[in-house]
Tab-separated table of C-alpha atoms and ligand atoms in Angstrom:
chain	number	residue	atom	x	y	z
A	1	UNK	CA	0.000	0.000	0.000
A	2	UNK	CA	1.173	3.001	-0.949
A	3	UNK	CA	2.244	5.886	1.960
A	4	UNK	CA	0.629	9.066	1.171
A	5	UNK	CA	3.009	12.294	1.754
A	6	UNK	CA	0.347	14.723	0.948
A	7	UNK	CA	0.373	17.736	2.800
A	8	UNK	CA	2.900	16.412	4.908
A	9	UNK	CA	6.063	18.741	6.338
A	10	UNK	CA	8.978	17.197	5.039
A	11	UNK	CA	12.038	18.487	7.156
A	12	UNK	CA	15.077	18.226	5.019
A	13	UNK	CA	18.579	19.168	6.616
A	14	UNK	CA	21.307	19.984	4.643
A	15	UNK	CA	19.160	21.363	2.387
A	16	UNK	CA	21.994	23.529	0.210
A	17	UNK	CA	24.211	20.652	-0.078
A	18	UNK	CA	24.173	18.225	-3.250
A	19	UNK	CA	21.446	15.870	-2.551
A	20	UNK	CA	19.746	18.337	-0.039
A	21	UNK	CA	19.120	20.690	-2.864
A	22	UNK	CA	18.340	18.046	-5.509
A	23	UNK	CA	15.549	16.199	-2.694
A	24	UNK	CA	13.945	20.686	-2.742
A	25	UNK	CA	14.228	20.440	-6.421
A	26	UNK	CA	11.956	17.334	-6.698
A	27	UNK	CA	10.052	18.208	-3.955
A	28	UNK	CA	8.236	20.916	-5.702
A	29	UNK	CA	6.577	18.460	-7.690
A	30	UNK	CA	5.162	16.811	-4.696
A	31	UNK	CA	1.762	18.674	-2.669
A	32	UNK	CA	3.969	19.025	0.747
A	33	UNK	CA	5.708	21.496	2.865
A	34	UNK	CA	9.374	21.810	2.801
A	35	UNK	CA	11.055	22.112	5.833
A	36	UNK	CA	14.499	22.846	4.872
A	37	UNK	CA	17.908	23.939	7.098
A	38	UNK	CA	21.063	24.175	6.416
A	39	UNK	CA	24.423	23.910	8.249
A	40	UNK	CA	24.189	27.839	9.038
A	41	UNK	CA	20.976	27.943	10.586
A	42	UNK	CA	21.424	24.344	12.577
A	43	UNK	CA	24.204	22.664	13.645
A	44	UNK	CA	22.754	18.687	13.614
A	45	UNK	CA	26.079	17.482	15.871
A	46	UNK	CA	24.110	19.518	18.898
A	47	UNK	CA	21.712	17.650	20.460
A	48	UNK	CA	19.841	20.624	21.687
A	49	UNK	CA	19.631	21.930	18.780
A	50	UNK	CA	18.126	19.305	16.832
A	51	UNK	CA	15.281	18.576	19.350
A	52	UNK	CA	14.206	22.669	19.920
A	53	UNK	CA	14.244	22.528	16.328
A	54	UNK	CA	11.911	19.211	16.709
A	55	UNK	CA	10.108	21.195	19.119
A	56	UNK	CA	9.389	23.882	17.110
A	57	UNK	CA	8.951	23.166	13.857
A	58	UNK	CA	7.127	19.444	14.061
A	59	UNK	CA	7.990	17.544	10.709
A	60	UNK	CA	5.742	15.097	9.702
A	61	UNK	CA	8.624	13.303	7.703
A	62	UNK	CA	12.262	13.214	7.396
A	63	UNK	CA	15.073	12.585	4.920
A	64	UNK	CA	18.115	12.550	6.339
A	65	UNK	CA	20.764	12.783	3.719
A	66	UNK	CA	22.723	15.295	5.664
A	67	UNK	CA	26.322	14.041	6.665
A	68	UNK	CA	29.929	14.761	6.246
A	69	UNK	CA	30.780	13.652	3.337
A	70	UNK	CA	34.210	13.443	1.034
A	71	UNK	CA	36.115	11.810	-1.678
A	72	UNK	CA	38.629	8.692	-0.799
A	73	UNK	CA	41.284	11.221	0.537
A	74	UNK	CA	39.290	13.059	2.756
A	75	UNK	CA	37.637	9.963	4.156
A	76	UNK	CA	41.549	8.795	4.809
A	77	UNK	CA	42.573	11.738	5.999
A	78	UNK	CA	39.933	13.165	7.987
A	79	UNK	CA	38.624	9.900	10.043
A	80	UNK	CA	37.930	11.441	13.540
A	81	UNK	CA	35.242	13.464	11.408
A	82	UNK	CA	33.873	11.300	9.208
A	83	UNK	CA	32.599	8.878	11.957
A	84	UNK	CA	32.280	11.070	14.865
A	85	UNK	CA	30.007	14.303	12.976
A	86	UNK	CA	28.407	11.369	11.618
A	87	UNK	CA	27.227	9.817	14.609
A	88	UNK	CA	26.532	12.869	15.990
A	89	UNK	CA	24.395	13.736	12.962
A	90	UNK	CA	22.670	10.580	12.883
A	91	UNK	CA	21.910	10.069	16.134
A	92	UNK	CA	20.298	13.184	16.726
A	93	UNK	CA	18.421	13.315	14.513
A	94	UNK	CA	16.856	9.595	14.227
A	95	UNK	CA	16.343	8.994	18.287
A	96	UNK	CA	14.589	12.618	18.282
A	97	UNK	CA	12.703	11.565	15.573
A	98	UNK	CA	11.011	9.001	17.562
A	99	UNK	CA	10.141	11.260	20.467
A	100	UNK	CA	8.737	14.321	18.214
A	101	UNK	CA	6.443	11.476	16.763
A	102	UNK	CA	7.868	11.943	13.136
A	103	UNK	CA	5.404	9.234	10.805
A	104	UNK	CA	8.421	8.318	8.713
A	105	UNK	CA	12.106	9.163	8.318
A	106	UNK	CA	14.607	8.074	4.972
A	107	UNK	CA	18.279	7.598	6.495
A	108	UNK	CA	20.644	7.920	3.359
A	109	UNK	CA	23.201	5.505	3.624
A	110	UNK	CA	26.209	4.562	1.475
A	111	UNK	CA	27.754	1.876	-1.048
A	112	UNK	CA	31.288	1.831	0.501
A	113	UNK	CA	29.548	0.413	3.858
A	114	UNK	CA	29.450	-2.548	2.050
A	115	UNK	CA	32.271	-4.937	2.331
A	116	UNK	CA	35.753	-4.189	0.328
A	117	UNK	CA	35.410	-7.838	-1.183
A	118	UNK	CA	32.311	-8.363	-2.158
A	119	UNK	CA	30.157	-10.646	-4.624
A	120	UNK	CA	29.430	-8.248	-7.476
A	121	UNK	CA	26.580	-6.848	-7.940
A	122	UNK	CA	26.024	-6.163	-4.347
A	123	UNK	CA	23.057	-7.564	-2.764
A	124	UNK	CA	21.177	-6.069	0.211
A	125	UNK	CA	22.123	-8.432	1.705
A	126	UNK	CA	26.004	-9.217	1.706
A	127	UNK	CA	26.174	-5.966	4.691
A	128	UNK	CA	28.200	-6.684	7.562
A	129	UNK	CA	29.501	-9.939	6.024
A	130	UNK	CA	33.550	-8.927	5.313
A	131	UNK	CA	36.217	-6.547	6.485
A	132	UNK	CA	35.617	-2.829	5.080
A	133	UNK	CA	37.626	-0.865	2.761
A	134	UNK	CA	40.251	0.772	5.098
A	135	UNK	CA	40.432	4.348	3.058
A	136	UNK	CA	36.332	4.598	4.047
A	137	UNK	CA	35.540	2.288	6.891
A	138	UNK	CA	35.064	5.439	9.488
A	139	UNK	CA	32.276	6.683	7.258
A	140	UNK	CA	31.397	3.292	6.233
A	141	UNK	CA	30.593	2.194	10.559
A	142	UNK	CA	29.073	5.239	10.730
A	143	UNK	CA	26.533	4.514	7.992
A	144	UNK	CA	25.866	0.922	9.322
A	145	UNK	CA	25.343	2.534	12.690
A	146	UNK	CA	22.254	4.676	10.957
A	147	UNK	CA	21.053	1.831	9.128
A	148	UNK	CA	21.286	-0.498	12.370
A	149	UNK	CA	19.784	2.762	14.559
A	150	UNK	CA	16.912	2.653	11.846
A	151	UNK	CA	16.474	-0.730	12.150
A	152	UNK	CA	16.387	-1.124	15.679
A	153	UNK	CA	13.460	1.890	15.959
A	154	UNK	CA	11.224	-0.103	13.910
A	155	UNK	CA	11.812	-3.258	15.731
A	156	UNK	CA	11.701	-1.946	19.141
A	157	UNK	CA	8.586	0.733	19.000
A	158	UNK	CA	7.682	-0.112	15.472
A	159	UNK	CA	8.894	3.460	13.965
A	160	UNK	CA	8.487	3.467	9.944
A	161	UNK	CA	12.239	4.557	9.739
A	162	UNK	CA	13.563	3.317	5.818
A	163	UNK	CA	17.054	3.389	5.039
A	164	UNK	CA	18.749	3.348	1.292
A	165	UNK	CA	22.103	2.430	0.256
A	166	UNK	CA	22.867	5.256	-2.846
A	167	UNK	CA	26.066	4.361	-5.019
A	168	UNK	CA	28.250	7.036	-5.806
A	169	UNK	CA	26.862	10.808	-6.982
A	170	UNK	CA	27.369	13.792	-9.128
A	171	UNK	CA	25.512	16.566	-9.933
A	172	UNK	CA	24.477	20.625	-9.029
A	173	UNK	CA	26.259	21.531	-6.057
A	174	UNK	CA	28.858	18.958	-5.478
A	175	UNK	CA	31.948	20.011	-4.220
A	176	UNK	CA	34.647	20.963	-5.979
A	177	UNK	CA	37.911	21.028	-3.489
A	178	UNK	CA	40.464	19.296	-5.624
A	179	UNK	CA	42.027	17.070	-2.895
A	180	UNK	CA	38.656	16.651	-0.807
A	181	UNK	CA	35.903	15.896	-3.371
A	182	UNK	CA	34.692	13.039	-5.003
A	183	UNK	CA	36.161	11.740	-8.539
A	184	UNK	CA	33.245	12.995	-11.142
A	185	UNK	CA	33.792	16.807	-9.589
A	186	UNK	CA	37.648	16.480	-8.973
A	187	UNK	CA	38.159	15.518	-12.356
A	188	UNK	CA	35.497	17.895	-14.368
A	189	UNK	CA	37.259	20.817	-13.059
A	190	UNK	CA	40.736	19.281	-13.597
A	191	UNK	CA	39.598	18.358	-17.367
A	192	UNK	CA	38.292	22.268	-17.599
A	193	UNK	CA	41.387	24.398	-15.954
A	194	UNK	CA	43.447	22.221	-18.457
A	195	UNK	CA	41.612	22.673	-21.353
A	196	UNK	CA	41.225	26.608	-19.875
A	197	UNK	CA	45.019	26.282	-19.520
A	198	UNK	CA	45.913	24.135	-22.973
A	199	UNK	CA	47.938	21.766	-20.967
A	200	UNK	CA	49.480	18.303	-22.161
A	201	UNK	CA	47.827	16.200	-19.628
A	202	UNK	CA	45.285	15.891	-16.966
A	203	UNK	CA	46.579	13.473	-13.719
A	204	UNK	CA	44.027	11.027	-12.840
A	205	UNK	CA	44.798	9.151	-8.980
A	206	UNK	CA	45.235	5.409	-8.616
A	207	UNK	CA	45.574	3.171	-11.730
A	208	UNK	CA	42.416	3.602	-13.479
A	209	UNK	CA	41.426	0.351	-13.488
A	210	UNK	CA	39.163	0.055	-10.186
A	211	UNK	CA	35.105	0.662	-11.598
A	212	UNK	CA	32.496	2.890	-9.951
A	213	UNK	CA	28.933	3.010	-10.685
A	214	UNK	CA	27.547	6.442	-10.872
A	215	UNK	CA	24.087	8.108	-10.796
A	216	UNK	CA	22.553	11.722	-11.142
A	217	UNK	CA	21.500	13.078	-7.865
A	218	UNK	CA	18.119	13.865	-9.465
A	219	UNK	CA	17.214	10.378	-10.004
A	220	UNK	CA	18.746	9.805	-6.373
A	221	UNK	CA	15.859	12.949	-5.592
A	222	UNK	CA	13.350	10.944	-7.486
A	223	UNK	CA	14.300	7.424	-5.487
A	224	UNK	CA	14.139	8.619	-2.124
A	225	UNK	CA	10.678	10.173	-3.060
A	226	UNK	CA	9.509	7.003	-4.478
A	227	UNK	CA	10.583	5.307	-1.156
A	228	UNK	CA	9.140	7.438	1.053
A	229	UNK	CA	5.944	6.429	-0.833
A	230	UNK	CA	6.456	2.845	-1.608
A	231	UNK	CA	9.000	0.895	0.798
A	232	UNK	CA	8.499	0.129	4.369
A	233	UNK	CA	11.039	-2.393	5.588
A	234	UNK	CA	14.166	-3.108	7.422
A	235	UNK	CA	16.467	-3.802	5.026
A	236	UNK	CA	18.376	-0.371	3.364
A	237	UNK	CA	17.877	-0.831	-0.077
A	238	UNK	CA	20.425	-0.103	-2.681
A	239	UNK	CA	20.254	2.968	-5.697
A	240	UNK	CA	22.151	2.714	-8.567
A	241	UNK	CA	21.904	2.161	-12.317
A	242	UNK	CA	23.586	-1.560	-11.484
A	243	UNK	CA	25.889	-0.256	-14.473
A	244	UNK	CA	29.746	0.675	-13.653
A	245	UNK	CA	32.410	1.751	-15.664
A	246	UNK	CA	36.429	1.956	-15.233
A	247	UNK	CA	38.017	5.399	-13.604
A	248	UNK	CA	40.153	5.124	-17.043
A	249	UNK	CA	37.143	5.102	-18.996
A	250	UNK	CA	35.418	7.480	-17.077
A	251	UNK	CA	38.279	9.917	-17.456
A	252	UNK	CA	37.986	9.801	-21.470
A	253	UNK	CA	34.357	10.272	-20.825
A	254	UNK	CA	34.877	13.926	-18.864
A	255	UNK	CA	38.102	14.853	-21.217
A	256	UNK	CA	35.109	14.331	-24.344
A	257	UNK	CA	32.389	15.979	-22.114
A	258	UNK	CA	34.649	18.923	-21.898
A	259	UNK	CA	36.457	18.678	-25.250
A	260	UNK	CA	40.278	18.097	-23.844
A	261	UNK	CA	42.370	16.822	-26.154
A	262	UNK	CA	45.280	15.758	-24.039
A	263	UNK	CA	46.545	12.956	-22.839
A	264	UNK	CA	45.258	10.898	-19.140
A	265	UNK	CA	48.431	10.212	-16.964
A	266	UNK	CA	47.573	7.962	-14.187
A	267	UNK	CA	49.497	8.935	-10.281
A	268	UNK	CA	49.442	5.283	-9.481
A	269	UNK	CA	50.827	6.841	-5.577
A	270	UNK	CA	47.186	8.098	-5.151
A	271	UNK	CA	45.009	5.106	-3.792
A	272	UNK	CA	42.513	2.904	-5.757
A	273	UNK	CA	40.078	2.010	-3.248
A	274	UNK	CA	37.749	-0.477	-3.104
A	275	UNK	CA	38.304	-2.474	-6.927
A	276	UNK	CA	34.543	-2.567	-7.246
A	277	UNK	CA	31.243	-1.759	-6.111
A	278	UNK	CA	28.609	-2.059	-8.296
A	279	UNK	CA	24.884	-2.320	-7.046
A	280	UNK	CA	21.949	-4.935	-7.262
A	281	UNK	CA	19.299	-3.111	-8.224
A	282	UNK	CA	16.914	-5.408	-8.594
A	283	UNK	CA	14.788	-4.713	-5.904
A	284	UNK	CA	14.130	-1.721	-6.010
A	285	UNK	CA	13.321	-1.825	-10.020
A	286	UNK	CA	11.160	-4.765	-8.942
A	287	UNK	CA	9.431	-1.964	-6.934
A	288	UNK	CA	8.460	-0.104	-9.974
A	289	UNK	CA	11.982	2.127	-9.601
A	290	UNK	CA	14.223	2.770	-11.784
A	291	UNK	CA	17.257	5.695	-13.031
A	292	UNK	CA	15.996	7.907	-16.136
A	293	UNK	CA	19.494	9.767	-16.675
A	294	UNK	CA	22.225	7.533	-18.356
A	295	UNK	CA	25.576	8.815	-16.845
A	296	UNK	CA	26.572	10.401	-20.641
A	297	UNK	CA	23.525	12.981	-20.528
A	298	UNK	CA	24.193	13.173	-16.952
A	299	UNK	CA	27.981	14.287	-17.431
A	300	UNK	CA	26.490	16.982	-19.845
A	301	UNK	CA	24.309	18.229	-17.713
A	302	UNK	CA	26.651	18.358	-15.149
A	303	UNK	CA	29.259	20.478	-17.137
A	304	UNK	CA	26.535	22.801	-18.268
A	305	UNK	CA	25.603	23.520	-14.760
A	306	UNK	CA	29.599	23.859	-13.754
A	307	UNK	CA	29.787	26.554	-16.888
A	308	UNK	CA	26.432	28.308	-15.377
A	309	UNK	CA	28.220	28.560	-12.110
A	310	UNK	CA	31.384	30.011	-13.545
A	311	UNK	CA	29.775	32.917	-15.147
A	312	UNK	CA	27.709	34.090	-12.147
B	1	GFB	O1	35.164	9.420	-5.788
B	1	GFB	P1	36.164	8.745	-4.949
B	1	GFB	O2	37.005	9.619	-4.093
B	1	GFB	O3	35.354	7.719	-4.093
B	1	GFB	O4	37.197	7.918	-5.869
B	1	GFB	P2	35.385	6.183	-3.676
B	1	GFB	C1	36.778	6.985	-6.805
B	1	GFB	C2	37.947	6.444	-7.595
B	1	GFB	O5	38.412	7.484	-8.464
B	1	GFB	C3	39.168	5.978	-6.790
B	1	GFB	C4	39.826	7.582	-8.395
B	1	GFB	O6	39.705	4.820	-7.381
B	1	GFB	C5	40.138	7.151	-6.953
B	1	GFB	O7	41.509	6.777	-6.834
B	1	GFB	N1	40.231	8.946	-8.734
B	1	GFB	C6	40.932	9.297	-9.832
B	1	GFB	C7	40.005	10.066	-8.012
B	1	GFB	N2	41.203	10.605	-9.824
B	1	GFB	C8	40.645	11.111	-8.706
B	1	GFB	C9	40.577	12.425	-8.161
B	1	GFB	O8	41.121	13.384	-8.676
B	1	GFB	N3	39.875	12.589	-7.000
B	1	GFB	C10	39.248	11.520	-6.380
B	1	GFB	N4	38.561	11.762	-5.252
B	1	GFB	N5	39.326	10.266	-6.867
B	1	GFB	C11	34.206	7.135	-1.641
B	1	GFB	C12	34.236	6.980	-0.145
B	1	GFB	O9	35.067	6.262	-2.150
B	1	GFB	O10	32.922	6.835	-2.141
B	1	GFB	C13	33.185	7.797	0.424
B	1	GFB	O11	35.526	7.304	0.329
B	1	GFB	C14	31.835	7.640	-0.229
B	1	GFB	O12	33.098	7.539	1.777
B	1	GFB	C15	31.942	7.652	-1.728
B	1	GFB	O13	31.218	6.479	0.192
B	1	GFB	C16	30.626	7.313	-2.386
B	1	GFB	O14	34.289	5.524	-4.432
B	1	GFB	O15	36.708	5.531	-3.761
């Protein structure tokens, strides 16, 4: 049976970061009321915060897809942060949940909480059954922790708290720090300021060869509206395309995207990561979901709104 969000208040923290602003940009489609914050008006790590804002502003629903996030060298670099804000975040904001009588809440969690060695494509559920990949496994406990936190809410006092398991993103509003981000930003700016610059090459990290499955944060919008309406269970269920491609590959793909015509050097001293993650998405298809952007329109659009950005 379907849930009904209609005329519901939909709190949505973190609403100016990637997915936060993607989740208000399909929202507006939906007959609700849009609770959003950002990290300047709340800070989700203070528990006092979080429940005054409870308090005060009563959401009806919640998507929590706020959280420290970062490509594979901030996750390395930056542990202490990436599983202790997380927590923090997390915590807050499911337990208070509960108490503030919120009728559903969507904890966002991640692909790299699954386990480094995994069957491929990842099934629901192969979670917690191998070691982690060590360059993400702060963020990665931290993740499990929500999903378990979820879980444990709707087995103890029956609380209709979903979770979701998104692969790797890209799209309007990512960020762009050129150690800290994630590969599809890092590298669309690197591909531009070279093109910008008419250099010889562009340096890719790692080898190349490890694959990575990537999808539009609108359809990941679209996804965590369609589970808000249609999934009520324990399990966190995974969002993807179930389609991955090479870093190599995906390189050429942003050098054509942006029309460089230089060569890829690889800086095999930069880490790989996990070899491969790519999703089952079989479930959730099976629900009646599925992606609509294919990642080559995707890249486009993502380049256009990069160039839209520069000129402001
Ligand atoms: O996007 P990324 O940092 O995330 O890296 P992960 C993906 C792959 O791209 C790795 C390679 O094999 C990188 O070595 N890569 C190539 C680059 N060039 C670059 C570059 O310039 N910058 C970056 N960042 N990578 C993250 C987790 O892992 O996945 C997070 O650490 C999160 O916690 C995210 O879960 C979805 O897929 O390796």
């Amino acid at each position: 049976m379907q849930f009904s969000i209609d005329n519901a208040k939909i709190w949505v923290p973190g609403a100016n970061g990637m997915v936060g602003s993607a989740l208000l940009r399909r929202l507006k489609k939906e007959n609700v009321e849009v609770l959003a914050t950002t990290r300047n008006d709340l800070d989700l790590r203070d528990t006092n915060e979080v429940n005054l804002f409870y308090k005060n502003a009563r959401p009806d629903l919640v998507i929590l897809a706020a959280a420290k996030v970062g490509g594979i060298h901030a996750n390395n670099t930056y542990p202490a942060d990436f599983i202790g804000d997380n927590l923090q975040i997390q915590n807050n904001v499911i337990v208070r949940a509960k108490k503030h009588g919120v009728k559903k809440l969507l904890f966002l969690g991640s692909s790299c909480s699954y386990p480094k060695n995994c069957s491929q494509p990842i099934k629901e559920e192969y979670l917690l059954n191998g070691p982690l990949e060590p360059t993400n496994e702060w963020y990665a406990i931290a993740k499990i922790a929500g999903i378990k936190l979820c879980q444990a809410y709707r087995k103890q006092y029956e609380c209709d708290f979903i979770s979701a398991m998104p692969t790797n993103l890209y799209g309007p509003m990512d960020s762009f720090h050129p150690e800290d981000s994630h590969v599809p930003a890092a590298l669309l700016s690197r591909f531009h300021d070279a093109c910008k610059k008419e250099q010889k090459s562009v340096t890719v990290w790692g080898t190349g060869k490890p694959l990575r499955e990537f999808l539009h944060v609108d359809d990941l919008a679209d996804a965590c509206v369609f589970l808000l309406k249609n999934y009520s269970d324990a399990p966190a269920l995974n969002i993807g395309t179930g389609e991955d491609i090479s870093i190599g590959d995906f390189a050429k793909l942003i050098k054509t995207t942006v029309g460089f015509s230089g060569d890829i050097e690889f800086d095999t001293s930069r880490p790989d990561g996990t070899f491969r993650k790519r999703l089952d998405v079989s479930k959730i298809h099976a629900l009646g979901w599925r992606h609509r952007i294919d990642l080559e329109s995707g890249l486009k659009l993502y380049y256009q709104w990069y160039l839209e950005g520069m000129m402001k």
